[in-house]
Coordinates of C-alpha atoms and ligand atoms in Angstrom, one line a residue:
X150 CA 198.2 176.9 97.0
X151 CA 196.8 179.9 98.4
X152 CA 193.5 179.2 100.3
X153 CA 190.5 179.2 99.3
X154 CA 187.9 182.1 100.7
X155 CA 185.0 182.1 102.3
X156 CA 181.6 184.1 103.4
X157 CA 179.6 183.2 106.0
X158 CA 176.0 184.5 106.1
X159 CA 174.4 183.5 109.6
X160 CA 175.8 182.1 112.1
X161 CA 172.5 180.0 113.7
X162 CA 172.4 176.3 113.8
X163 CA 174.2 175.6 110.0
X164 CA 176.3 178.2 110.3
X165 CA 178.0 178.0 113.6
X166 CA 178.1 173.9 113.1
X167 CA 180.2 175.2 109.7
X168 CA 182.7 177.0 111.3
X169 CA 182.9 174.2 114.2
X170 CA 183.6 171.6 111.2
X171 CA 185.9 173.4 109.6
X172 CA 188.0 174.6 112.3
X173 CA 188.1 171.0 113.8
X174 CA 188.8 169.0 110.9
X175 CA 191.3 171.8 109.1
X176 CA 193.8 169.6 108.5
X177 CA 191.8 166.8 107.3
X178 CA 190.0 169.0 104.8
X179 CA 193.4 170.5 103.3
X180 CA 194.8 166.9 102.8
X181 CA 192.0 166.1 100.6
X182 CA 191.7 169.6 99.3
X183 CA 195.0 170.4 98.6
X184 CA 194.6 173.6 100.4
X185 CA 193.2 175.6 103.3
X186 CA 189.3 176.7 103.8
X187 CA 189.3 180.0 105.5
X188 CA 186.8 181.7 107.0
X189 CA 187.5 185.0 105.9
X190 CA 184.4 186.8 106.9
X191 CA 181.0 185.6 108.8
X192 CA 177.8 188.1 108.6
X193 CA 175.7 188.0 112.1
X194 CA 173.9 189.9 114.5
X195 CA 175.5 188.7 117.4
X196 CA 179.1 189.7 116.9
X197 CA 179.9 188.1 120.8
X198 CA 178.9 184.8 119.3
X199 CA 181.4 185.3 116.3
X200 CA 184.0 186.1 118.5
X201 CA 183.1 182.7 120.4
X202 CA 183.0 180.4 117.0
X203 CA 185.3 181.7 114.9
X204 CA 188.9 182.7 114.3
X205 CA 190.2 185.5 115.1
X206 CA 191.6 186.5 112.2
X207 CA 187.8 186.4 110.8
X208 CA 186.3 189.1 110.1
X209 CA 182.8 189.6 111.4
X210 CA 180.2 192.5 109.7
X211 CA 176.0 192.4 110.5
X212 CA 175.9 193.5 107.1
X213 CA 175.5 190.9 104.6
X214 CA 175.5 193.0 101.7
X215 CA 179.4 193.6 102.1
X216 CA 180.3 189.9 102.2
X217 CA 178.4 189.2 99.0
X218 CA 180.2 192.2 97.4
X219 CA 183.9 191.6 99.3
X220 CA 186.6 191.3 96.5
X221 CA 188.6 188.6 98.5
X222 CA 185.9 186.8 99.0
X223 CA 185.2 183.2 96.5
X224 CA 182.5 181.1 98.0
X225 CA 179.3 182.6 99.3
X226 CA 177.4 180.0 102.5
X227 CA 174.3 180.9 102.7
X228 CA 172.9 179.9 105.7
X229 CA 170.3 182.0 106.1
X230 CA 167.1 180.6 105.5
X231 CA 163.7 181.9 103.8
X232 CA 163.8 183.8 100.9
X233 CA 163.0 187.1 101.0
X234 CA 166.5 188.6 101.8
X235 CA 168.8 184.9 101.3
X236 CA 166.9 185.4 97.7
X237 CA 168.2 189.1 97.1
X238 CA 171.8 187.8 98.6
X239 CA 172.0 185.5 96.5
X240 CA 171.4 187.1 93.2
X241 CA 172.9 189.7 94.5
X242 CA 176.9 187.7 95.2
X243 CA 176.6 185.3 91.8
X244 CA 176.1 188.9 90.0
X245 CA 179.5 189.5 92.2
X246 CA 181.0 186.3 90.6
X247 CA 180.8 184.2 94.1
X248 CA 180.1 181.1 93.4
X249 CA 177.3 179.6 96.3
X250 CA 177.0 176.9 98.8
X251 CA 173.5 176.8 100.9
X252 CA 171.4 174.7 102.7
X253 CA 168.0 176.7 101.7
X254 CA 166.0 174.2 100.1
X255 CA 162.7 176.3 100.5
X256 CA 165.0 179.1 98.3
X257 CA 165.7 176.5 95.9
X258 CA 162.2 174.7 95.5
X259 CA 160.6 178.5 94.6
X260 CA 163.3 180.3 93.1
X261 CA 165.9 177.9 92.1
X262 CA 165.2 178.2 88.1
X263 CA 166.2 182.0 88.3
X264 CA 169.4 181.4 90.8
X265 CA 170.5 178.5 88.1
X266 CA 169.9 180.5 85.1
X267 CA 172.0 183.7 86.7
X268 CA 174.9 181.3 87.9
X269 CA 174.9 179.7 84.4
X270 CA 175.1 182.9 82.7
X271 CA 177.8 184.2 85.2
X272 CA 180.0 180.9 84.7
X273 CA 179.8 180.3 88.9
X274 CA 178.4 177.1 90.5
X275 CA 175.5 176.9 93.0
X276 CA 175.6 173.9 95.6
X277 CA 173.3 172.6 97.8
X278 CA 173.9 169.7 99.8
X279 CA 172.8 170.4 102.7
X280 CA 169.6 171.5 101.2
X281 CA 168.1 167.8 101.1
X282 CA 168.1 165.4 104.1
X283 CA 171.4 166.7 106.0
X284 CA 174.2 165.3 106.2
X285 CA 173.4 162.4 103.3
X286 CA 174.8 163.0 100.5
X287 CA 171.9 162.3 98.0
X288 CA 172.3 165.3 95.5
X289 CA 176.0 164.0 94.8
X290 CA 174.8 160.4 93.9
X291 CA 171.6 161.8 92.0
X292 CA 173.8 164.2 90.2
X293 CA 176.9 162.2 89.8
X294 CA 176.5 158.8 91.4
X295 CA 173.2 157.7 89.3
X296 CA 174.5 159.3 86.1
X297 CA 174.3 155.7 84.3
X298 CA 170.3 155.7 85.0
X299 CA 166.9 156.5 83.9
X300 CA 165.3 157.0 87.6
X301 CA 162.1 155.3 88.1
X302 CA 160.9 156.8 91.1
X303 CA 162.6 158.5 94.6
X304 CA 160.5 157.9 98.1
X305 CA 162.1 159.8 101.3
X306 CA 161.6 160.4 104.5
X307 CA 163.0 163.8 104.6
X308 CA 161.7 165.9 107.1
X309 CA 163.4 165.0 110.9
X310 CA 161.1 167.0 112.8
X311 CA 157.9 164.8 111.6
X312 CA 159.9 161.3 111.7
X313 CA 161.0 162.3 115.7
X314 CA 157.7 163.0 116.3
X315 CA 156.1 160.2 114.6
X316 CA 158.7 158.4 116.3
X317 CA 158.3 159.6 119.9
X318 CA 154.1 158.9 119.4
X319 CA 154.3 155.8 118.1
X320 CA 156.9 154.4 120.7
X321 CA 156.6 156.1 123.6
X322 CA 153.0 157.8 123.4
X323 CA 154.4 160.9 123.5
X324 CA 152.4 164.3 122.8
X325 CA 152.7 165.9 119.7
X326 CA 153.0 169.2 121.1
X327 CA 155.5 168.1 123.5
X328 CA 157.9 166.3 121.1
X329 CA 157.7 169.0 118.6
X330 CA 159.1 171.1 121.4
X331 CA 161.6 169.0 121.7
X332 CA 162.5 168.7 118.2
X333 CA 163.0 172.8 118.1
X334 CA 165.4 172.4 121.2
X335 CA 167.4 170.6 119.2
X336 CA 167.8 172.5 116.5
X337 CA 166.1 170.4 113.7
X338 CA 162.5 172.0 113.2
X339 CA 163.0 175.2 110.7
X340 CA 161.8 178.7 112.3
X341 CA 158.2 178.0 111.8
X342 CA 157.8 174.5 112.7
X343 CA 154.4 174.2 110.5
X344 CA 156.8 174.1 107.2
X345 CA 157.6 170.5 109.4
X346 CA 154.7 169.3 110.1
X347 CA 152.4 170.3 107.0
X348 CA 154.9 168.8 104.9
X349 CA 156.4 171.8 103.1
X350 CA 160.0 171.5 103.8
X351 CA 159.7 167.7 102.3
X352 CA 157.7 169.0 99.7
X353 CA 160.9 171.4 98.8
X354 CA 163.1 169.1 99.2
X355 CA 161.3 166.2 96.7
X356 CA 160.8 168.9 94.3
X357 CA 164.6 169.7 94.0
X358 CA 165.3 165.6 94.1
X359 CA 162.1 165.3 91.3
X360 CA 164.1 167.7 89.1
X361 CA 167.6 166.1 89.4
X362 CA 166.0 162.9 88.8
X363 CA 163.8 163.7 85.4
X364 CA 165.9 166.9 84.4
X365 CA 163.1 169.2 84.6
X366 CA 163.0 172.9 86.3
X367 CA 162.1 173.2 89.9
X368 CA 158.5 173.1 90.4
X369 CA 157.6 173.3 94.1
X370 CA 153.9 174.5 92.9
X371 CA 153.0 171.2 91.3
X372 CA 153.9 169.5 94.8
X373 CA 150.9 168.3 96.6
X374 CA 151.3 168.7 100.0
X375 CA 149.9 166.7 103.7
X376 CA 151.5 166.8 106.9
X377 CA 151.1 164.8 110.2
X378 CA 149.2 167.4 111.9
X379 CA 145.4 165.8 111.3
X380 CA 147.0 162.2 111.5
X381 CA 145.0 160.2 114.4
X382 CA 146.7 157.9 116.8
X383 CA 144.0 155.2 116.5
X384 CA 145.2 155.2 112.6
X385 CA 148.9 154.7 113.5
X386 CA 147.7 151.7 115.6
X387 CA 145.6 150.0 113.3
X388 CA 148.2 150.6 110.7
X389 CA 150.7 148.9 112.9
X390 CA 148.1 145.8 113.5
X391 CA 148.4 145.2 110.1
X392 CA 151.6 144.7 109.7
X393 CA 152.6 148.3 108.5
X394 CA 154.0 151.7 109.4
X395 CA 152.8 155.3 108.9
X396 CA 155.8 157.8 107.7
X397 CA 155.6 161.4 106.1
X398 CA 156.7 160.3 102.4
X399 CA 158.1 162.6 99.5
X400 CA 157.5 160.6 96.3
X401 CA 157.8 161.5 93.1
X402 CA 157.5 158.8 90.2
X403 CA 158.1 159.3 86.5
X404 CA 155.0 157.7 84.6
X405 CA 153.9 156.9 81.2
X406 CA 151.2 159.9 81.8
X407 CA 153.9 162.9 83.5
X408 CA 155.5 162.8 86.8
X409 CA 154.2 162.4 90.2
X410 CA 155.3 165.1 92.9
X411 CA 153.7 164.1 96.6
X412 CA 154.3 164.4 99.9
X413 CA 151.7 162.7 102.6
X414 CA 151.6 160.1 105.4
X415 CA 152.4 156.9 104.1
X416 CA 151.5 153.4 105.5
X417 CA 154.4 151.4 104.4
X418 CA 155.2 147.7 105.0
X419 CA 156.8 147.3 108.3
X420 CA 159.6 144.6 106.5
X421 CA 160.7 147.9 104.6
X422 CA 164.0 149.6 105.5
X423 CA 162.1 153.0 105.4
X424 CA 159.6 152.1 107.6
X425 CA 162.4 150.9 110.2
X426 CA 164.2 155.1 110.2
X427 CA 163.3 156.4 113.4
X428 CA 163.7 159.5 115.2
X429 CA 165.2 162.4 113.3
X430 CA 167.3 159.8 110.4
X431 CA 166.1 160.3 106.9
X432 CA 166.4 157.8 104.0
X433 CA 165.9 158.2 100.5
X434 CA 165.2 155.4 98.6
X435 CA 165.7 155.7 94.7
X436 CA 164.4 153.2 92.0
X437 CA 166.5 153.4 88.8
X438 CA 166.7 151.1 85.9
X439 CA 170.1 149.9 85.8
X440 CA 171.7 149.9 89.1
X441 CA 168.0 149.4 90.8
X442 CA 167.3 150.0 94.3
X443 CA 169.3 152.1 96.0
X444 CA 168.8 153.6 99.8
X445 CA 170.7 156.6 101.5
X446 CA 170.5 156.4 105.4
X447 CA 171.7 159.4 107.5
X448 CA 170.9 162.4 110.1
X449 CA 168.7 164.5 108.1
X450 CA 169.3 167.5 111.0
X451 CA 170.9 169.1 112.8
X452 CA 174.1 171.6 113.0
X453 CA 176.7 168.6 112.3
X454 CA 175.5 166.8 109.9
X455 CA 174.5 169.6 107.8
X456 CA 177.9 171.2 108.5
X457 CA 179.3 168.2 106.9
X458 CA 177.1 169.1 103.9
X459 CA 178.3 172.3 103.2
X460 CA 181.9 171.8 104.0
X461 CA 181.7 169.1 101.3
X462 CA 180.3 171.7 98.9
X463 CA 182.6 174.2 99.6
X464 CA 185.6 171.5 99.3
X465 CA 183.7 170.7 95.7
X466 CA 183.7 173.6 94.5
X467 CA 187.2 175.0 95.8
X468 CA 188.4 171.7 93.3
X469 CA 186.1 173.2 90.8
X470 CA 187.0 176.5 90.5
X471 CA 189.7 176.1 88.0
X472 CA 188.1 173.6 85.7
X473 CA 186.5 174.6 82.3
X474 CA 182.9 175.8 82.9
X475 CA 181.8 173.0 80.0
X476 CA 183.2 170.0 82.4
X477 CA 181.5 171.0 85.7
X478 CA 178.7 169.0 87.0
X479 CA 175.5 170.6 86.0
X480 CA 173.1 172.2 88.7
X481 CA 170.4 170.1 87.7
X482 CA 172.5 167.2 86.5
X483 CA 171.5 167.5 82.8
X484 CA 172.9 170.2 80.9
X485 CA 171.2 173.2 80.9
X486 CA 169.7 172.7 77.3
X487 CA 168.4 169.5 78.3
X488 CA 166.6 170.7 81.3
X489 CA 162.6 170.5 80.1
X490 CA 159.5 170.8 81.8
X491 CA 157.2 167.6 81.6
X492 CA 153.7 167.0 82.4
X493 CA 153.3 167.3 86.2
X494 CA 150.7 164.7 87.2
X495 CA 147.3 166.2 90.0
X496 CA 145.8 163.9 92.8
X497 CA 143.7 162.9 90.7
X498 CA 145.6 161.4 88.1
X499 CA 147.9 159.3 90.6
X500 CA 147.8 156.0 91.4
X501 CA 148.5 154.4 94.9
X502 CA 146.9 151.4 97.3
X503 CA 144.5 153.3 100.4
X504 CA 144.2 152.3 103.8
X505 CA 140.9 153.9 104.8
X506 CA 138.9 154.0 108.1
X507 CA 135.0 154.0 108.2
X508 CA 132.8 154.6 111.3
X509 CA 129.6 152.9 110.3
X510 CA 126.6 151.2 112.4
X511 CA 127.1 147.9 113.8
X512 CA 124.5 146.1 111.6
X513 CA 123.7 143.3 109.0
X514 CA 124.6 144.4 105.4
X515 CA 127.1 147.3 106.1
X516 CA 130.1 145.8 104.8
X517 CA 128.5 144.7 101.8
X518 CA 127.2 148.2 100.8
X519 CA 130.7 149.9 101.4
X520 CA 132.2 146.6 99.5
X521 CA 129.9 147.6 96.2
X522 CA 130.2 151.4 96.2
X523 CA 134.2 150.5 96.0
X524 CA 133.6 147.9 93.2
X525 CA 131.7 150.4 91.6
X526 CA 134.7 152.6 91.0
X527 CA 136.7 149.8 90.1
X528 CA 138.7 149.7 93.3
X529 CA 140.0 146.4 94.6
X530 CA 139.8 145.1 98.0
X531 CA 143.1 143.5 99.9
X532 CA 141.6 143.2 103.1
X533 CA 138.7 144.6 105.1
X534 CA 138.7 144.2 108.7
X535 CA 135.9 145.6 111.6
X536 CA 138.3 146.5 114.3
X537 CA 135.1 146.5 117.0
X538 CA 132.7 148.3 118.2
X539 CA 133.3 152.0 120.1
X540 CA 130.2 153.1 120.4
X541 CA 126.8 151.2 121.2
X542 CA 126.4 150.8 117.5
X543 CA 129.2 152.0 115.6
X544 CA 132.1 149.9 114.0
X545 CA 135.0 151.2 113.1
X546 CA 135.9 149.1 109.6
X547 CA 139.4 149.5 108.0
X548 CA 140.2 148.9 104.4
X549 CA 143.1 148.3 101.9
X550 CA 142.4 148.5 99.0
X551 CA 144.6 147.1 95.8
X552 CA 146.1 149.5 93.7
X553 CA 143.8 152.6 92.0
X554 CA 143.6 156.0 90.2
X555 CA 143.1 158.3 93.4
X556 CA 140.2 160.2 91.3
X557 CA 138.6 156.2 91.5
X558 CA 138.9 156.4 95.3
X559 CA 137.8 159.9 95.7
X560 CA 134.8 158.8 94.1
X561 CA 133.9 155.6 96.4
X562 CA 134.6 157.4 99.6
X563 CA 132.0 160.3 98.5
X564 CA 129.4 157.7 97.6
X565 CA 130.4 156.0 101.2
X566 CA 130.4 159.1 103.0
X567 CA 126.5 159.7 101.5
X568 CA 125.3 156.6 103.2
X569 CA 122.8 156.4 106.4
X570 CA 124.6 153.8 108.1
X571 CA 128.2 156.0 107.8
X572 CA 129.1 158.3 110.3
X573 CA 131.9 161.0 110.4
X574 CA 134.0 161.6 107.0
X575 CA 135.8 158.4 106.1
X576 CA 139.7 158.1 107.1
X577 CA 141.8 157.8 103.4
X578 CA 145.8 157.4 103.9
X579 CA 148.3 156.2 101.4
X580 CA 150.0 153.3 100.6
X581 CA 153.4 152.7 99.3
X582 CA 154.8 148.9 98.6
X583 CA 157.9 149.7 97.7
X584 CA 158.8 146.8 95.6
X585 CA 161.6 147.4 93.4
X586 CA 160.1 147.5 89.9
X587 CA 162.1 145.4 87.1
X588 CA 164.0 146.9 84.4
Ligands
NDP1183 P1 168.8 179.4 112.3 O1 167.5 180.1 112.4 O2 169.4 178.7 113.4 O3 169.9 180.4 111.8 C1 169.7 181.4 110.7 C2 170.7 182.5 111.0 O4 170.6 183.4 109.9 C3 170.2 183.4 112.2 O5 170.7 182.9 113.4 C4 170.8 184.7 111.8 O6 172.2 184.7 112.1 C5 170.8 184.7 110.3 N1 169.6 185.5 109.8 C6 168.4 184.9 109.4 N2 167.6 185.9 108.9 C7 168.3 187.1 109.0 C8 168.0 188.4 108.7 N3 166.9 188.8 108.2 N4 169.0 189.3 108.9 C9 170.2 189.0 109.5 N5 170.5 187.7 109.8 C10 169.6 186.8 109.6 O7 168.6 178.5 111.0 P2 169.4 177.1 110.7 O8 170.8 177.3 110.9 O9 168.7 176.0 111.3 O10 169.0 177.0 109.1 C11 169.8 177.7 108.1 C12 169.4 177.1 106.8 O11 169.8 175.7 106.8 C13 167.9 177.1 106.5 O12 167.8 177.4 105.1 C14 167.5 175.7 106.8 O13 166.3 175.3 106.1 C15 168.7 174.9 106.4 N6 168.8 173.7 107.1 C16 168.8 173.6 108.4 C17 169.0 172.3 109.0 C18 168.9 172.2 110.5 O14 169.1 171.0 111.0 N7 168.8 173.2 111.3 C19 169.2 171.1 108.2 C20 169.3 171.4 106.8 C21 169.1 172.6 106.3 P3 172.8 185.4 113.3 O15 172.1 184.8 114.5 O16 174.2 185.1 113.3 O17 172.6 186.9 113.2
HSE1184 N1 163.6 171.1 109.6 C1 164.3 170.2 108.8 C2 163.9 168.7 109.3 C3 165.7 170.4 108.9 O1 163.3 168.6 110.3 O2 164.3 167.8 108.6 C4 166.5 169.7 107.8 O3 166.2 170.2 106.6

């Protein structure tokens, strides 16, 4: 069978860990394919770095444009990143006919109703892989894998950068500015590192899971957003006292009320599997009705294991190509006439447990007064401890609380904040169980 051809745009990280993958496992790859992957054409700016990665019977162009538009070309790889020019490249190769792998989940999370709708209408398929956490292949069993299911809810730690450097604090007392620094070095942080650490690029990649999962469009603006960035060590310790770990968590959660879409630090029990994936692994775990908890484990970074991503997409779709457009795997799992928007749920209307931290004066009648102003909102405590004294007079006093309506807990901490005897704004952090629901 002749082979099948492909366009590389960049060659950065992704890109030249593509071309690595498929040169070194060629044969491998055409025994499962059934024929060859070539590299026909990669678009860079550094065309003595092609010559180093590639073939040489690959041809190498710094104009993009003429890969999207090249006749022999079938399979676009966009590797890229951003959306400003991957967006018009894009649009710009499935109006060619290409059909497209990439890795861009921030492309995807704010433009990937209009990419869907073009390929749909021009009969090519869009992949994406690589997009979420790496090298695991969680789209494939959310698309394919979980077809059987109504999905309950998805948690992930999804961002590398944030988990090494979580990691590296919380074991070694490392400096956050130091291990991010690291973390670029080694090619997992995306070209501004604050999409990392302010929790965008795992807010972009729940919102594509969210909308496999419930077979709604993509809808990156409903996505609340916290990174690590204001998290304070003393927090991560206490946390740890208590038996529990901190981890940047996407969730989203389908309710009776609409559908949760979150990302935040997390305190999660430390007897969880997620709160045991250090460095730069991800996990995803997914809750679904029949099969019930499930959890993907794998390197959510880096040029290999997202290589492995999108040479799987390209082998997928290669097999693909041929079939009838009716009997391909939808983009967004459910068929494009069953793809409808639900009611996204705010802060507000969410419900979680809280850890929170109070600094308050060391004196007779304190606790109780925080205690009431939390009954008062109908918020239930687990456990309230005074972790000592660090000044002359103030205690710091850490709560969990039982499970709420955040718009309840907003409420308390105001009232608590507007006491004499409270000092500083009061700490509030999430908290996640993760008990597998039944049924
Ligand atoms: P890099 O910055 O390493 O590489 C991107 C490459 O794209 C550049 O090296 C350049 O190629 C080319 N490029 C980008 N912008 C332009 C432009 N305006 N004009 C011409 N060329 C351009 O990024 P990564 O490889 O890390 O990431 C690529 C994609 O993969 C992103 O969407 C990212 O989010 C995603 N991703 C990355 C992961 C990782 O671990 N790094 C993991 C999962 C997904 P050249 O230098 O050849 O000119
Ligand atoms: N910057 C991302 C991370 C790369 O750290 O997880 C993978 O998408």
């Amino acid at each position: 069978m002749k082979p099948v051809n492909i366009g590389i745009l960049g060659l950065g990280t992704v890109g030249s860990g593509a071309v690595g993958v498929l040169r070194k496992n060629a044969a491998e790859i055409s025994r499962r394919l059934g024929r060859d992957v070539n590299v026909f054409i990669v678009s860079t700016r550094d065309a003595e770095k092609a010559r180093a990665v590639c073939d040489t019977h690959t041809l190498v162009t710094n104009d993009p444009f003429s890969v999207v538009k090249h006749p022999e070309v079938d399979i676009v790889v966009e590797l890229f990143g951003g959306t400003e020019i991957a967006r018009e490249l894009v649009l710009e190769a499935i109006n060619n006919g290409k059909h497209i792998v990439t890795a861009n989940k921030k492309l995807l999370a704010e433009y990937g109703n209009e990419i869907f709708s073009l390929a749909e209408q021009k009969n090519v398929m869009v992949q994406f892989e690589a997009a979420v956490a790496g090298g695991i292949p969680i789209i494939k069993a959310l698309r394919e894998g979980l077809t059987a299911n109504n999905i309950k809810s998805i948690a992930g730690i999804i961002n590398g950068t944030s988990n090494f450097i979580l990691t590296e604090m919380r074991e070694k007392g490392s400096a956050f500015a130091d291990v991010l620094k690291q973390a670029q070095e080694l090619g997992y942080a995306e070209a501004d590192p604050t999409f990392d650490i302010e929790g965008h690029d795992a807010g972009h990649k729940i919102t594509i899971m969210s909308a496999l999962a419930f077979g709604t469009p993509v809808n990156f603006k409903a996505c609340y957003l916290e990174g690590i960035s204001k998290l304070d060590s003393r927090d991560i310790k206490y946390a740890e006292e208590l038996g529990y770990r901190v981890k940047l968590l996407g969730i989203t959660r389908k309710t009776d009320k609409g559908i949760e879409l979150r990302v935040h630090p997390t305190l999660i029990p430390e007897c969880r599997l997620l709160a045991n994936v250090n460095g730069v692994m991800n996990a995803v775990r997914v809750d679904a009705d029949m099969v019930g908890e499930t959890l993907y484990y794998g390197a959510g970074a880096g040029a290999l294991p997202t290589a492995s991503a999108v040479v799987a997409d390209i082998v997928d779709i290669s097999r693909l190509i041929t079939a009838d457009t009716g009997n391909r795997v939808p983009h967004l799992a459910f068929q494009p006439s069953q793809v409808k928007a639900q009611n996204m749920l705010s802060m507000d209307e969410i419900t979680s447990s809280y850890y929170l931290r109070v600094q308050a004066k060391d004196e007779p009648g304190v606790l109780g007064q925080i205690a009431n102003l939390l009954a008062e909102e109908n918020v239930s405590i687990e456990a309230l401890i005074q972790k000592g004294v660090i000044k002359q007079t103030i205690a710091e006093i850490v709560i969990l609380t039982h499970s709420t309506v955040e718009k309840n807990i907003k409420k308390a901490i105001a009232a608590i904040e507007c006491l004499d005897c409270v000092y500083e704004p009061v700490v509030m952090i999430r908290m996640e169980s993760l008990h597998a629901s039944n049924g």
